Structures are given as structure tokens and as C-alpha cells.
Amino acid sequence: METVFRLESPRVIAGVARIVRDVGIAEELAQDAMVAALERWPRDGVPDNPGAWLMATARHRAVDLIRRRESYARKLAEIGRDLETTTPPEEPAAPDDIDDDLLRLVFTTCHPVLSPQARTALTLRLLGGLTTAEIARAFLVPEPTIAQRVVRAKRTLATKNVAFEVPYGPDREARLGSVLDVIYLVFNEGYAATAGDDWLRPGLCEDALRLARVLSALMPGEPEVHGLTALLEFQASRTAARTGPDGEPVLLRDQDRRRWNRMLIARGIRALDRARATAGGPPGPYALQAAIAACHARAYAFEETDWRAIATLYGLLAVRAPSPVVELNRAVAVSMADGPAAGLTLVDALAAVPALRDYHLLPSVRGDLLSRLGRTAEAREEFVRAAGLAHNDRERKLLLSRVETLRRAPAAEPRSASSAPPPPG
């Protein structure tokens, strides 16, 4: 039931928001539909299409709500009867439909009346189905901070009567940066889940990639839209190779690259070419990240990776979009190009950065570099610390397995920890 709701709630919320014009109320109606499912499905059985069932239930409740509001009497007379008698589509709108409800939801929750932080938090909550705790970990901020942002954002959208629409002209351009950030963060949560039992959440990756493709068709002259689309195509191409038979994570070095999806890689190359063709100046952050991913995609074996080019691209990214996570990824690339000692110097310089204090990949990367330098005991301590900070069960087990490997064979050559996804924009 939890899995169904996490997968379907964004579509249900988006579909209902188009009726009630209030994302907060739409979220409540989607939750009401889930309560109804908890009451009926154990008795009647799970329907063949749980998403369509939840959508129909939530829409009927939305119509009931509208009927109870006298101010909506005219709207009810015009559309209420149709909504009650029309069966909702079993599948979401086609990816090339610019009236896509999910796309409307993204642009609505990225309205300028909200702060950038509130826009991203609310959209991750409604579109990605992420919990408050998961969003807090993605932002590296306290959970109560995210909870306040979400509540205030929904209240602001309601009091300001923000239209549920895909804007046009200057309004669309003003919201584009936040929309791109949100789509990428949703993909990133699916690509490497911050918590739970599963390493991957493919549904989030699929939704994010679909929205990026919609934006590419909708805004063909925007290089960063194509850059983001290229990045997600490249990253999605690795999905089949990123987990083993039992769902355990497989690091980049150990992945069977024959399982990488060459069709998605080809799509990524075309999107990256469009980003370069439409750019009027230096590449933006997403185009740079896509170029990094392209370096991996073009290497048919881990040993063929052009790490020096990747380190250079991360240096450019650190200038365009400064971030301690970008610097951490750059340190990994430098360690592969110039040796672990060079990478360790960069990592140690990040140790005092407050935003990385509880970020598990910092000790994970440091442990890898120490093990490559033969400092086995220190490496074990770092991997234990990383495991204690990790919230994803699969990732925690992987880190602890590295501790055991170093205990049994301290002289063995360890694997690279360069499996971290590209940093959020």
C-alpha cells in the first residue's frame, strides 16, 4: 500500500489540483483516497489499476467538495456532472502533451511567490512523494525546517490564489531554474534513495526523465533544459547495472557496461548536442554535469574512463555552481587522474565544511582513498563512520561489507568509491 501511494500520489494530487485549484487540498484528497483504499482493498481485493482507482476516488471527493461550496455552484453546473460521469484515464497524459497535469504541478509549486527553498521542498513533497525526513536529508538541513517550508508554501499558494497552469513567456522563464532543480532532485532521489530498503526508486527516475523530455519539447531554445535532459538520459542508462540480483548496489567500477542502455546513451548524446548548439555562452551547470556523464557513457570499460577530462569539467562546475558536494566529486575524479594522495588532500580540506558534517559520502570517499594508500585501519574507521551516517539500508550494508573486506584482506586492492551520482544543481 505504501509503495502504491508513493508511486501514484503525485499523479493523483496533480489531477485533483486541476479541479480544486489548491495543492494543499489536493494532497488531503489524495490522502483521503488512500484511506478509502485501506478500508476497501483488504476486503474487495486490489484493483487491476490501483492508480486509476485512487484517481477516480479522489476526483469524486473533489466534486463533492466543490458541490458543498456555494461559490462554485456555477462551475459545478458546467463541469461537475461531467467529472462524475467521466471515467478518468488509466494512464497519465502522453509525454508530449503540454497540458500534462504533472508539469502543471511543477510550475505551480515553483511560483515566484515562494522562496527557492520552499519551491523545491514543496515540489519534492507533492511530485516526488518524498517524506519530510527524506527532503531534509536531500537538502542537508534539519527536518523541522523542511516541515515549516512545506506548510508555509501550501498556505502561500492558497492565499495568493496561484493558478494551476503552465505559464508562458517571461513567467515561464522566471520559474525555469527552480523547475529544473526540482526535476533533478526528484531523479536523484530515485537514482540513489536517501532512505529505505531499496537502493533505487525507478518510478521517481521515470517521472523526472519524462518531465525533462516534456520540457525539452516545450522549450527547444533553452540549453539548460537540454543539458538536464541529457544528464538524466545518461544516468538512467545505467539503471539495470546498478544493482545486483538481490538489489544490492553495484559500484561504478564493477558494473557490467554491456547492461547500460545504449538507446538512452544515444538520446543523451543528442540532447547534449542540442544543449551546445543552443548555448549562447559558456555551458551551464546541467550541461557540464551532462558532459561528465557523457565521459562515463563513452567508456566501454572502467579503465578507459577519461578521468582527467572529468576532473577538468568538475573544476568548471565548481566555478559555475559552487558546492561542497561538487568539490567532493571533483576530489574523486582528481584521485583517479592524479592518484589517491592528491584526492585525499582535497577531501581533507572539506572536513570542516558544516554542510558535509553528517554527509555519509564524505567519510566513504575518504575511506576509499585511505585504503588505496594502504592505510587500512584508518580506512575501516571511515567506512564505519559512513555506515553510521547512511540512512539507506542497502548502502549501509555495502559500507559495512567494505569494512569486513579490509579486515580479511587488508592488502587487497579495494574498489573505487566513485559511484556517487552527480551533485544536485
Short mmCIF file of C-alpha atoms in Angstrom, two decimals:
data_model
loop_
_atom_site.label_atom_id
_atom_site.label_comp_id
_atom_site.label_asym_id
_atom_site.label_seq_id
_atom_site.Cartn_x
_atom_site.Cartn_y
_atom_site.Cartn_z
CA MET A 1 0.00 0.00 0.00
CA GLU A 2 2.84 2.39 0.85
CA THR A 3 4.56 1.63 -2.46
CA VAL A 4 1.36 2.21 -4.45
CA PHE A 5 0.75 5.53 -2.76
CA ARG A 6 4.32 6.76 -3.23
CA LEU A 7 4.17 5.90 -6.92
CA GLU A 8 0.67 7.17 -7.66
CA SER A 9 0.17 10.10 -5.27
CA PRO A 10 1.93 12.69 -7.49
CA ARG A 11 -0.42 11.95 -10.41
CA VAL A 12 -3.45 11.90 -8.14
CA ILE A 13 -2.50 15.20 -6.48
CA ALA A 14 -1.81 16.79 -9.87
CA GLY A 15 -5.11 15.56 -11.33
CA VAL A 16 -7.16 16.74 -8.35
CA ALA A 17 -5.32 20.07 -8.13
CA ARG A 18 -6.60 20.89 -11.62
CA ILE A 19 -10.15 20.58 -10.20
CA VAL A 20 -9.84 22.23 -6.79
CA ARG A 21 -7.06 24.73 -7.69
CA ASP A 22 -5.38 24.24 -4.32
CA VAL A 23 -2.40 21.91 -3.93
CA GLY A 24 -2.86 21.62 -0.18
CA ILE A 25 -6.47 20.48 -0.54
CA ALA A 26 -5.45 18.21 -3.42
CA GLU A 27 -2.89 16.48 -1.18
CA GLU A 28 -5.54 15.98 1.51
CA LEU A 29 -8.00 14.49 -1.00
CA ALA A 30 -5.30 12.13 -2.28
CA GLN A 31 -4.68 11.01 1.29
CA ASP A 32 -8.44 10.55 1.79
CA ALA A 33 -8.47 8.29 -1.27
CA MET A 34 -5.67 6.24 0.24
CA VAL A 35 -7.62 5.88 3.49
CA ALA A 36 -10.57 4.60 1.44
CA ALA A 37 -8.23 2.11 -0.25
CA LEU A 38 -7.01 0.88 3.13
CA GLU A 39 -10.62 0.23 4.10
CA ARG A 40 -11.80 -1.41 0.86
CA TRP A 41 -8.86 -3.20 -0.77
CA PRO A 42 -8.32 -5.75 2.03
CA ARG A 43 -12.00 -6.68 1.65
CA ASP A 44 -12.55 -6.36 -2.10
CA GLY A 45 -9.05 -7.02 -3.38
CA VAL A 46 -6.50 -4.71 -5.00
CA PRO A 47 -7.88 -3.36 -8.32
CA ASP A 48 -6.09 -4.11 -11.58
CA ASN A 49 -5.13 -0.44 -11.89
CA PRO A 50 -4.61 0.97 -8.38
CA GLY A 51 -3.66 4.39 -9.74
CA ALA A 52 -6.89 4.78 -11.72
CA TRP A 53 -8.89 3.68 -8.65
CA LEU A 54 -7.18 6.26 -6.44
CA MET A 55 -7.61 8.95 -9.10
CA ALA A 56 -11.34 8.22 -9.52
CA THR A 57 -11.93 8.21 -5.76
CA ALA A 58 -10.04 11.46 -5.23
CA ARG A 59 -11.80 13.16 -8.15
CA HIS A 60 -15.25 12.19 -6.84
CA ARG A 61 -14.32 13.58 -3.45
CA ALA A 62 -13.14 16.76 -5.16
CA VAL A 63 -16.51 17.09 -6.90
CA ASP A 64 -18.28 16.58 -3.57
CA LEU A 65 -16.14 19.31 -2.06
CA ILE A 66 -16.97 21.70 -4.90
CA ARG A 67 -20.68 20.92 -4.54
CA ARG A 68 -20.56 21.96 -0.89
CA ARG A 69 -19.17 25.36 -1.81
CA GLU A 70 -21.87 27.75 -2.89
CA SER A 71 -19.34 29.94 -4.62
CA TYR A 72 -18.61 27.06 -7.02
CA ALA A 73 -22.23 26.44 -7.96
CA ARG A 74 -21.83 27.70 -11.50
CA LYS A 75 -18.65 25.71 -12.07
CA LEU A 76 -20.36 22.60 -10.71
CA ALA A 77 -23.26 23.06 -13.11
CA GLU A 78 -20.86 23.30 -16.03
CA ILE A 79 -18.26 20.64 -15.22
CA GLY A 80 -19.31 18.79 -12.07
CA ARG A 81 -21.68 16.36 -13.79
CA ASP A 82 -19.10 15.55 -16.45
CA LEU A 83 -16.46 14.87 -13.82
CA GLU A 84 -18.78 12.49 -12.01
CA THR A 85 -19.73 10.51 -15.07
CA THR A 86 -16.42 10.50 -16.95
CA THR A 87 -14.00 7.68 -16.19
CA PRO A 88 -10.50 9.07 -15.62
CA PRO A 89 -7.79 7.83 -17.97
CA GLU A 90 -5.95 4.76 -16.72
CA GLU A 91 -2.60 6.14 -17.83
CA PRO A 92 -1.15 9.65 -17.38
CA ALA A 93 -1.13 12.06 -20.28
CA ALA A 94 1.28 11.44 -23.14
CA PRO A 95 4.79 12.84 -22.57
CA ASP A 96 4.41 15.36 -25.41
CA ASP A 97 1.15 16.81 -24.05
CA ILE A 98 1.94 20.33 -22.78
CA ASP A 99 -1.25 20.20 -20.70
CA ASP A 100 0.26 17.39 -18.60
CA ASP A 101 -1.04 17.75 -15.03
CA LEU A 102 2.30 16.77 -13.53
CA LEU A 103 4.03 19.54 -15.47
CA ARG A 104 1.35 22.00 -14.30
CA LEU A 105 2.00 20.89 -10.74
CA VAL A 106 5.75 21.51 -11.06
CA PHE A 107 5.32 25.01 -12.47
CA THR A 108 2.64 25.86 -9.90
CA THR A 109 4.77 24.84 -6.93
CA CYS A 110 7.70 26.76 -8.44
CA HIS A 111 5.79 30.03 -8.47
CA PRO A 112 7.86 33.17 -7.66
CA VAL A 113 5.67 33.93 -4.62
CA LEU A 114 7.57 31.11 -2.89
CA SER A 115 11.22 31.21 -1.87
CA PRO A 116 13.53 28.96 -3.91
CA GLN A 117 13.94 26.61 -0.94
CA ALA A 118 10.17 26.38 -0.44
CA ARG A 119 9.55 25.73 -4.13
CA THR A 120 11.90 22.78 -4.21
CA ALA A 121 10.74 21.30 -0.89
CA LEU A 122 7.04 21.51 -1.81
CA THR A 123 7.51 20.02 -5.26
CA LEU A 124 9.59 17.13 -3.90
CA ARG A 125 6.83 16.52 -1.38
CA LEU A 126 3.96 16.59 -3.89
CA LEU A 127 5.59 15.36 -7.08
CA GLY A 128 8.22 13.02 -5.70
CA GLY A 129 6.18 11.63 -2.84
CA LEU A 130 9.16 12.15 -0.54
CA THR A 131 8.69 12.34 3.20
CA THR A 132 9.77 15.40 5.16
CA ALA A 133 12.75 13.46 6.52
CA GLU A 134 13.90 12.44 3.04
CA ILE A 135 13.70 16.01 1.76
CA ALA A 136 15.65 17.22 4.80
CA ARG A 137 18.44 14.75 4.06
CA ALA A 138 18.48 15.77 0.40
CA PHE A 139 18.92 19.42 1.47
CA LEU A 140 21.26 18.64 4.38
CA VAL A 141 19.05 20.74 6.70
CA PRO A 142 17.04 19.90 9.86
CA GLU A 143 13.70 18.14 9.39
CA PRO A 144 11.61 20.80 11.21
CA THR A 145 12.93 23.40 8.76
CA ILE A 146 11.57 21.43 5.80
CA ALA A 147 8.25 20.80 7.55
CA GLN A 148 7.79 24.55 8.08
CA ARG A 149 8.70 25.30 4.47
CA VAL A 150 6.14 22.85 3.12
CA VAL A 151 3.31 24.09 5.34
CA ARG A 152 4.02 27.75 4.61
CA ALA A 153 4.38 27.12 0.88
CA LYS A 154 0.96 25.46 0.61
CA ARG A 155 -0.61 28.25 2.64
CA THR A 156 1.01 30.90 0.44
CA LEU A 157 -0.18 29.30 -2.79
CA ALA A 158 -3.72 29.17 -1.40
CA THR A 159 -3.83 32.73 -0.07
CA LYS A 160 -2.27 34.17 -3.23
CA ASN A 161 -4.72 32.24 -5.45
CA VAL A 162 -1.89 30.92 -7.64
CA ALA A 163 -3.28 29.48 -10.88
CA PHE A 164 -2.71 25.81 -11.62
CA GLU A 165 -1.12 26.23 -15.04
CA VAL A 166 1.97 26.04 -17.23
CA PRO A 167 2.91 29.71 -17.68
CA TYR A 168 4.04 31.29 -20.93
CA GLY A 169 6.55 33.95 -21.93
CA PRO A 170 8.60 35.71 -19.22
CA ASP A 171 6.71 33.99 -16.39
CA ARG A 172 7.81 30.57 -17.63
CA GLU A 173 11.44 31.67 -17.97
CA ALA A 174 11.40 33.11 -14.44
CA ARG A 175 10.37 29.75 -12.98
CA LEU A 176 12.53 27.54 -15.18
CA GLY A 177 15.59 27.39 -12.91
CA SER A 178 13.59 26.10 -9.96
CA VAL A 179 11.73 23.63 -12.17
CA LEU A 180 15.00 22.17 -13.45
CA ASP A 181 16.40 21.90 -9.91
CA VAL A 182 13.28 20.13 -8.71
CA ILE A 183 13.21 17.66 -11.59
CA TYR A 184 16.84 16.78 -10.99
CA LEU A 185 16.42 16.36 -7.23
CA VAL A 186 13.46 14.03 -7.84
CA PHE A 187 15.59 11.99 -10.24
CA ASN A 188 18.48 11.97 -7.79
CA GLU A 189 16.26 10.56 -5.04
CA GLY A 190 15.19 7.76 -7.37
CA TYR A 191 18.75 7.16 -8.59
CA ALA A 192 20.18 6.73 -5.07
CA ALA A 193 17.43 6.70 -2.43
CA THR A 194 18.35 8.52 0.76
CA ALA A 195 16.46 6.07 2.96
CA GLY A 196 14.53 2.82 2.97
CA ASP A 197 15.25 -0.75 1.89
CA ASP A 198 15.82 -0.11 -1.82
CA TRP A 199 18.85 1.45 -3.44
CA LEU A 200 16.81 2.55 -6.48
CA ARG A 201 13.32 4.03 -6.83
CA PRO A 202 12.83 3.70 -10.61
CA GLY A 203 9.40 5.36 -10.59
CA LEU A 204 10.92 8.67 -9.48
CA CYS A 205 13.60 8.44 -12.18
CA GLU A 206 10.97 7.73 -14.84
CA ASP A 207 8.78 10.66 -13.77
CA ALA A 208 11.73 13.05 -13.70
CA LEU A 209 13.04 11.91 -17.08
CA ARG A 210 9.58 12.17 -18.63
CA LEU A 211 9.15 15.73 -17.33
CA ALA A 212 12.61 16.68 -18.62
CA ARG A 213 11.68 15.39 -22.08
CA VAL A 214 8.41 17.32 -21.96
CA LEU A 215 10.32 20.49 -21.14
CA SER A 216 12.79 19.85 -23.97
CA ALA A 217 9.91 19.72 -26.46
CA LEU A 218 8.22 22.69 -24.84
CA MET A 219 11.32 24.90 -24.65
CA PRO A 220 13.63 23.88 -27.55
CA GLY A 221 15.72 27.05 -27.31
CA GLU A 222 16.77 26.59 -23.67
CA PRO A 223 20.24 24.96 -23.43
CA GLU A 224 19.96 24.04 -19.76
CA VAL A 225 16.70 22.17 -20.40
CA HIS A 226 18.56 20.04 -22.95
CA GLY A 227 21.51 19.78 -20.58
CA LEU A 228 19.33 18.39 -17.80
CA THR A 229 17.60 16.01 -20.19
CA ALA A 230 20.97 14.75 -21.43
CA LEU A 231 22.19 14.23 -17.86
CA LEU A 232 19.12 12.22 -16.89
CA GLU A 233 19.28 10.12 -20.09
CA PHE A 234 22.90 9.21 -19.35
CA GLN A 235 22.23 8.42 -15.69
CA ALA A 236 19.09 6.39 -16.46
CA SER A 237 21.08 4.31 -18.96
CA ARG A 238 22.98 2.70 -16.06
CA THR A 239 19.93 1.61 -14.05
CA ALA A 240 19.97 -2.09 -14.97
CA ALA A 241 23.64 -2.42 -14.00
CA ARG A 242 23.49 -0.50 -10.71
CA THR A 243 22.03 -3.31 -8.60
CA GLY A 244 22.82 -7.00 -8.24
CA PRO A 245 20.45 -9.98 -8.21
CA ASP A 246 19.31 -9.25 -4.65
CA GLY A 247 19.01 -5.49 -5.11
CA GLU A 248 22.41 -4.69 -3.62
CA PRO A 249 24.28 -1.66 -5.01
CA VAL A 250 26.94 -2.27 -7.65
CA LEU A 251 29.66 0.37 -7.73
CA LEU A 252 30.62 2.07 -10.97
CA ARG A 253 33.89 0.16 -11.32
CA ASP A 254 32.12 -3.20 -11.04
CA GLN A 255 29.15 -2.55 -13.31
CA ASP A 256 28.64 -4.69 -16.41
CA ARG A 257 28.60 -1.97 -19.02
CA ARG A 258 27.02 -4.31 -21.54
CA ARG A 259 23.85 -3.76 -19.50
CA TRP A 260 23.98 0.00 -19.95
CA ASN A 261 21.12 1.10 -22.18
CA ARG A 262 22.74 2.28 -25.42
CA MET A 263 19.49 3.75 -26.70
CA LEU A 264 19.32 6.10 -23.70
CA ILE A 265 23.00 6.95 -24.14
CA ALA A 266 22.32 7.88 -27.77
CA ARG A 267 19.41 10.05 -26.64
CA GLY A 268 21.69 11.68 -24.10
CA ILE A 269 24.32 12.47 -26.72
CA ARG A 270 21.71 14.08 -28.97
CA ALA A 271 20.33 16.15 -26.08
CA LEU A 272 23.85 17.26 -25.12
CA ASP A 273 24.48 18.28 -28.74
CA ARG A 274 21.28 20.37 -28.64
CA ALA A 275 22.43 21.99 -25.39
CA ARG A 276 25.71 23.00 -27.01
CA ALA A 277 24.02 24.19 -30.22
CA THR A 278 21.56 26.44 -28.36
CA ALA A 279 24.05 27.86 -25.84
CA GLY A 280 24.97 31.46 -26.43
CA GLY A 281 27.87 31.38 -23.97
CA PRO A 282 29.68 29.03 -21.57
CA PRO A 283 27.86 25.81 -20.65
CA GLY A 284 25.55 25.90 -17.65
CA PRO A 285 25.70 23.59 -14.61
CA TYR A 286 23.44 20.91 -16.07
CA ALA A 287 25.25 20.89 -19.42
CA LEU A 288 28.55 20.47 -17.54
CA GLN A 289 27.17 17.59 -15.49
CA ALA A 290 25.86 16.00 -18.69
CA ALA A 291 29.33 16.31 -20.22
CA ILE A 292 30.75 14.49 -17.18
CA ALA A 293 28.17 11.73 -17.54
CA ALA A 294 28.98 11.51 -21.25
CA CYS A 295 32.63 10.76 -20.38
CA HIS A 296 31.46 7.73 -18.41
CA ALA A 297 28.96 6.69 -21.09
CA ARG A 298 31.58 6.74 -23.85
CA ALA A 299 33.94 4.46 -21.89
CA TYR A 300 33.20 0.82 -22.66
CA ALA A 301 35.32 -0.22 -19.66
CA PHE A 302 36.07 1.49 -16.36
CA GLU A 303 39.78 1.61 -17.23
CA GLU A 304 39.01 3.62 -20.40
CA THR A 305 37.41 6.49 -18.46
CA ASP A 306 38.96 9.88 -19.17
CA TRP A 307 39.31 10.93 -15.54
CA ARG A 308 41.45 13.96 -16.37
CA ALA A 309 38.66 15.38 -18.54
CA ILE A 310 36.14 14.63 -15.79
CA ALA A 311 38.31 16.42 -13.21
CA THR A 312 38.55 19.43 -15.51
CA LEU A 313 34.79 19.50 -16.02
CA TYR A 314 34.21 19.32 -12.26
CA GLY A 315 36.57 22.29 -11.89
CA LEU A 316 34.43 24.27 -14.32
CA LEU A 317 31.28 23.14 -12.50
CA ALA A 318 32.74 24.30 -9.17
CA VAL A 319 33.05 27.79 -10.68
CA ARG A 320 29.55 27.88 -12.23
CA ALA A 321 27.73 26.21 -9.31
CA PRO A 322 29.92 26.24 -6.17
CA SER A 323 29.01 23.45 -3.76
CA PRO A 324 30.88 21.25 -1.26
CA VAL A 325 29.29 18.21 -2.92
CA VAL A 326 30.72 19.31 -6.28
CA GLU A 327 34.13 19.64 -4.64
CA LEU A 328 33.80 16.15 -3.16
CA ASN A 329 33.04 14.71 -6.58
CA ARG A 330 35.96 16.64 -8.04
CA ALA A 331 38.22 15.13 -5.39
CA VAL A 332 37.19 11.64 -6.52
CA ALA A 333 37.96 12.49 -10.15
CA VAL A 334 41.33 14.01 -9.20
CA SER A 335 42.20 10.89 -7.21
CA MET A 336 41.56 8.76 -10.29
CA ALA A 337 43.56 11.07 -12.55
CA ASP A 338 46.48 12.01 -10.25
CA GLY A 339 46.41 9.40 -7.52
CA PRO A 340 44.71 8.94 -4.12
CA ALA A 341 47.08 11.27 -2.27
CA ALA A 342 46.02 14.22 -4.42
CA GLY A 343 42.37 13.38 -3.88
CA LEU A 344 42.83 12.97 -0.12
CA THR A 345 44.27 16.47 0.17
CA LEU A 346 41.12 17.90 -1.40
CA VAL A 347 38.82 15.74 0.76
CA ASP A 348 40.59 16.71 3.98
CA ALA A 349 40.04 20.36 3.09
CA LEU A 350 36.27 19.66 3.10
CA ALA A 351 36.21 18.02 6.53
CA ALA A 352 35.33 21.25 8.34
CA VAL A 353 32.51 22.28 5.98
CA PRO A 354 29.32 22.34 8.13
CA ALA A 355 27.04 21.13 5.32
CA LEU A 356 29.08 17.91 5.00
CA ARG A 357 29.32 17.15 8.70
CA ASP A 358 26.63 14.44 8.50
CA TYR A 359 27.04 13.61 4.81
CA HIS A 360 27.92 9.92 4.65
CA LEU A 361 29.72 10.12 1.30
CA LEU A 362 32.48 12.29 2.79
CA PRO A 363 33.85 9.54 5.09
CA SER A 364 33.01 6.95 2.42
CA VAL A 365 35.22 8.69 -0.15
CA ARG A 366 37.91 9.33 2.45
CA GLY A 367 37.85 5.66 3.45
CA ASP A 368 38.32 4.62 -0.15
CA LEU A 369 41.28 6.95 -0.63
CA LEU A 370 42.91 5.78 2.60
CA SER A 371 42.51 2.14 1.59
CA ARG A 372 44.09 2.85 -1.79
CA LEU A 373 47.02 4.41 0.09
CA GLY A 374 47.38 1.28 2.23
CA ARG A 375 46.20 2.98 5.43
CA THR A 376 43.81 0.13 6.17
CA ALA A 377 42.99 0.78 9.83
CA GLU A 378 42.08 4.42 9.16
CA ALA A 379 40.04 3.36 6.14
CA ARG A 380 37.99 0.93 8.25
CA GLU A 381 37.20 3.68 10.74
CA GLU A 382 35.96 5.95 7.95
CA PHE A 383 33.73 3.25 6.45
CA VAL A 384 32.24 2.51 9.89
CA ARG A 385 31.54 6.22 10.33
CA ALA A 386 29.98 6.41 6.86
CA ALA A 387 27.74 3.42 7.62
CA GLY A 388 26.55 5.12 10.79
CA LEU A 389 25.55 8.21 8.82
CA ALA A 390 23.89 6.37 5.92
CA HIS A 391 20.09 6.14 6.03
CA ASN A 392 19.62 3.71 3.14
CA ASP A 393 19.79 0.09 4.31
CA ARG A 394 21.40 -1.19 1.11
CA GLU A 395 24.08 1.48 1.19
CA ARG A 396 24.79 0.84 4.87
CA LYS A 397 25.32 -2.86 4.18
CA LEU A 398 27.65 -2.05 1.30
CA LEU A 399 29.78 0.18 3.51
CA LEU A 400 29.94 -2.41 6.27
CA SER A 401 30.93 -5.06 3.73
CA ARG A 402 33.90 -2.89 2.81
CA VAL A 403 34.90 -2.86 6.48
CA GLU A 404 34.81 -6.67 6.52
CA THR A 405 36.77 -6.89 3.27
CA LEU A 406 39.51 -4.71 4.69
CA ARG A 407 39.59 -6.80 7.88
CA ARG A 408 40.01 -10.06 5.97
CA ALA A 409 42.39 -8.85 3.29
CA PRO A 410 43.94 -5.52 4.32
CA ALA A 411 46.46 -5.67 1.50
CA ALA A 412 43.90 -6.35 -1.24
CA GLU A 413 43.21 -3.62 -3.79
CA PRO A 414 39.83 -2.10 -2.87
CA ARG A 415 37.15 -0.89 -5.22
CA SER A 416 36.63 2.74 -6.13
CA ALA A 417 34.02 4.71 -4.23
CA SER A 418 33.36 6.91 -7.25
CA SER A 419 29.79 5.70 -7.52
CA ALA A 420 28.19 8.84 -6.12
CA PRO A 421 25.69 10.40 -8.52
CA PRO A 422 26.46 13.83 -9.94
CA PRO A 423 25.77 16.53 -7.35
CA PRO A 424 22.45 18.40 -7.34
CA GLY A 425 22.49 21.69 -9.21
#
